[in-house]
Amino acid sequence: MVTVNKYLYEDDFGQKICLCSEKQEYKVLFREVNETELKTNDVDSVTKASIYKMEKLVVMCTECKKIYFVSMSFEGSFKSQYVTLESVELFDGEALEARNLINRIYSEYEDAMVDIATDDYVIKVLSKSEDDEKTNTRYVYLNREDSILYSDLQSE
């Protein structure tokens, strides 16, 4: 299942990423997701893990505008959720460099099954497979609305 979150919060990561303030809101600039959703009956879906995700993200702190590259995994059901931060790296370049890097990473995904585009974002569904036990979906998301990353284009 493809999901779009324009913002993530401290709870989504399981810990603080940026130390700038108490308000921990991050704008999602880029996201690569490899998701497995188990097909379970209604009782099992409440008690057992039914979704597994591996994600690579580029996020921006909405307070101080620092950009972070994050790798994380998620395992969850209706009853419980577990998040593991694999890595967090602060990007030390300029916003234009970050935009060029993110756009280059996004454009490397050429074999999309489906392209979805709005004024705010684009998504490429790279693969989807299904069997009796699970559905695997792999997709990438690119935010196209950030005023800092795209300030040079918006001023024209």
XYZ file of C-alpha atoms in Angstrom:
156
model
C 0.000 0.000 0.000
C 1.406 3.393 -0.943
C 1.128 5.997 1.799
C 2.057 9.673 1.647
C 3.144 11.487 4.776
C 4.227 15.052 4.132
C 5.418 15.349 7.724
C 6.872 12.958 10.287
C 7.235 13.522 14.016
C 9.490 12.388 16.861
C 7.078 9.512 17.590
C 7.443 8.259 14.005
C 11.192 7.843 14.546
C 10.992 6.635 18.134
C 13.427 9.329 19.251
C 14.585 12.883 18.645
C 16.631 13.451 15.512
C 17.252 17.192 15.637
C 18.320 18.893 18.859
C 17.156 22.400 17.933
C 13.891 22.508 19.906
C 11.144 20.602 21.633
C 8.930 20.804 18.558
C 9.957 17.826 16.483
C 8.291 18.048 13.074
C 10.081 16.987 9.901
C 9.031 17.636 6.335
C 9.548 14.555 4.167
C 11.542 15.576 1.084
C 12.232 12.089 -0.291
C 11.236 8.591 0.707
C 12.085 5.140 -0.620
C 9.898 2.401 0.848
C 10.069 -1.374 0.594
C 6.915 -2.644 2.312
C 5.565 -6.111 3.028
C 1.982 -6.400 4.190
C 0.974 -9.804 5.501
C -2.462 -11.064 4.673
C -4.024 -12.042 7.977
C -7.476 -12.692 9.289
C -9.139 -9.991 11.386
C -8.088 -11.489 14.742
C -4.426 -11.944 13.748
C -4.192 -8.445 12.287
C -4.811 -6.975 15.743
C -2.343 -9.133 17.672
C 0.444 -9.965 15.206
C 2.752 -7.777 13.129
C 1.171 -7.278 9.753
C 3.299 -4.577 8.113
C 7.075 -4.521 7.673
C 8.823 -1.522 6.088
C 12.379 -0.586 5.274
C 12.659 3.114 4.507
C 15.290 5.552 3.331
C 14.243 9.139 3.927
C 15.462 12.673 3.473
C 13.733 14.950 5.965
C 14.007 18.605 6.950
C 13.468 19.894 10.488
C 10.685 22.482 10.216
C 12.224 24.537 13.022
C 15.911 24.971 12.069
C 15.739 23.708 8.426
C 18.547 21.176 8.859
C 18.324 18.240 6.450
C 18.821 14.642 7.569
C 19.274 11.367 5.702
C 17.536 8.617 7.681
C 17.365 4.851 7.300
C 14.780 3.041 9.410
C 12.653 -0.053 9.721
C 9.085 -0.410 10.938
C 7.141 -3.418 12.150
C 3.569 -2.958 13.213
C -0.029 -3.941 13.674
C -3.072 -2.229 15.128
C -1.937 -3.177 18.628
C 1.781 -2.348 18.608
C 4.453 -0.694 16.501
C 8.244 -0.952 16.565
C 10.581 1.501 14.869
C 14.322 1.023 14.539
C 16.529 3.866 13.364
C 19.318 2.243 11.370
C 21.172 5.501 10.670
C 20.777 9.285 10.832
C 23.160 11.595 8.977
C 23.098 15.390 8.943
C 23.460 16.860 5.441
C 26.005 19.681 5.653
C 25.549 21.193 2.199
C 23.332 23.978 0.862
C 19.628 23.554 0.092
C 20.276 23.688 -3.680
C 22.821 20.863 -3.347
C 20.283 18.821 -1.377
C 17.628 19.402 -4.048
C 19.982 18.359 -6.840
C 21.013 15.239 -4.918
C 17.415 14.273 -4.096
C 16.284 14.838 -7.695
C 19.216 12.777 -9.000
C 18.407 9.913 -6.614
C 14.734 10.033 -7.615
C 15.511 10.068 -11.348
C 17.659 6.935 -11.004
C 14.480 4.914 -10.470
C 13.536 4.426 -14.116
C 11.422 1.268 -14.234
C 8.230 2.506 -12.636
C 5.026 0.501 -12.916
C 2.983 3.607 -12.103
C 3.816 7.318 -11.928
C 1.591 9.517 -9.775
C 2.030 13.290 -9.907
C 0.321 16.162 -8.128
C 1.316 19.794 -7.735
C 2.969 18.921 -4.402
C 4.661 15.559 -4.961
C 5.441 12.683 -7.310
C 5.449 8.953 -6.595
C 6.876 6.091 -8.599
C 5.581 2.618 -7.798
C 8.593 0.492 -8.686
C 7.241 -2.982 -8.042
C 4.310 -4.804 -6.567
C 3.983 -8.533 -6.061
C 1.381 -10.578 -4.313
C 0.893 -14.159 -3.201
C -1.400 -15.972 -0.764
C 0.505 -14.739 2.286
C 1.705 -11.210 1.538
C 1.840 -8.163 -0.697
C 5.217 -6.524 -1.409
C 5.292 -2.928 -2.646
C 8.322 -0.805 -3.434
C 7.950 2.903 -4.192
C 9.646 6.289 -4.013
C 8.172 9.668 -3.080
C 9.527 13.120 -3.931
C 8.211 16.328 -2.361
C 8.074 19.139 -4.938
C 6.639 21.958 -2.842
C 9.315 22.927 -0.330
C 9.845 26.699 -0.416
C 13.465 26.455 0.751
C 14.608 23.764 -1.671
C 12.800 25.333 -4.601
C 13.144 29.037 -3.716
C 15.212 29.819 -6.819
C 12.516 28.365 -9.064
C 9.611 29.966 -7.236
C 11.038 33.489 -7.467
C 10.982 33.463 -11.270
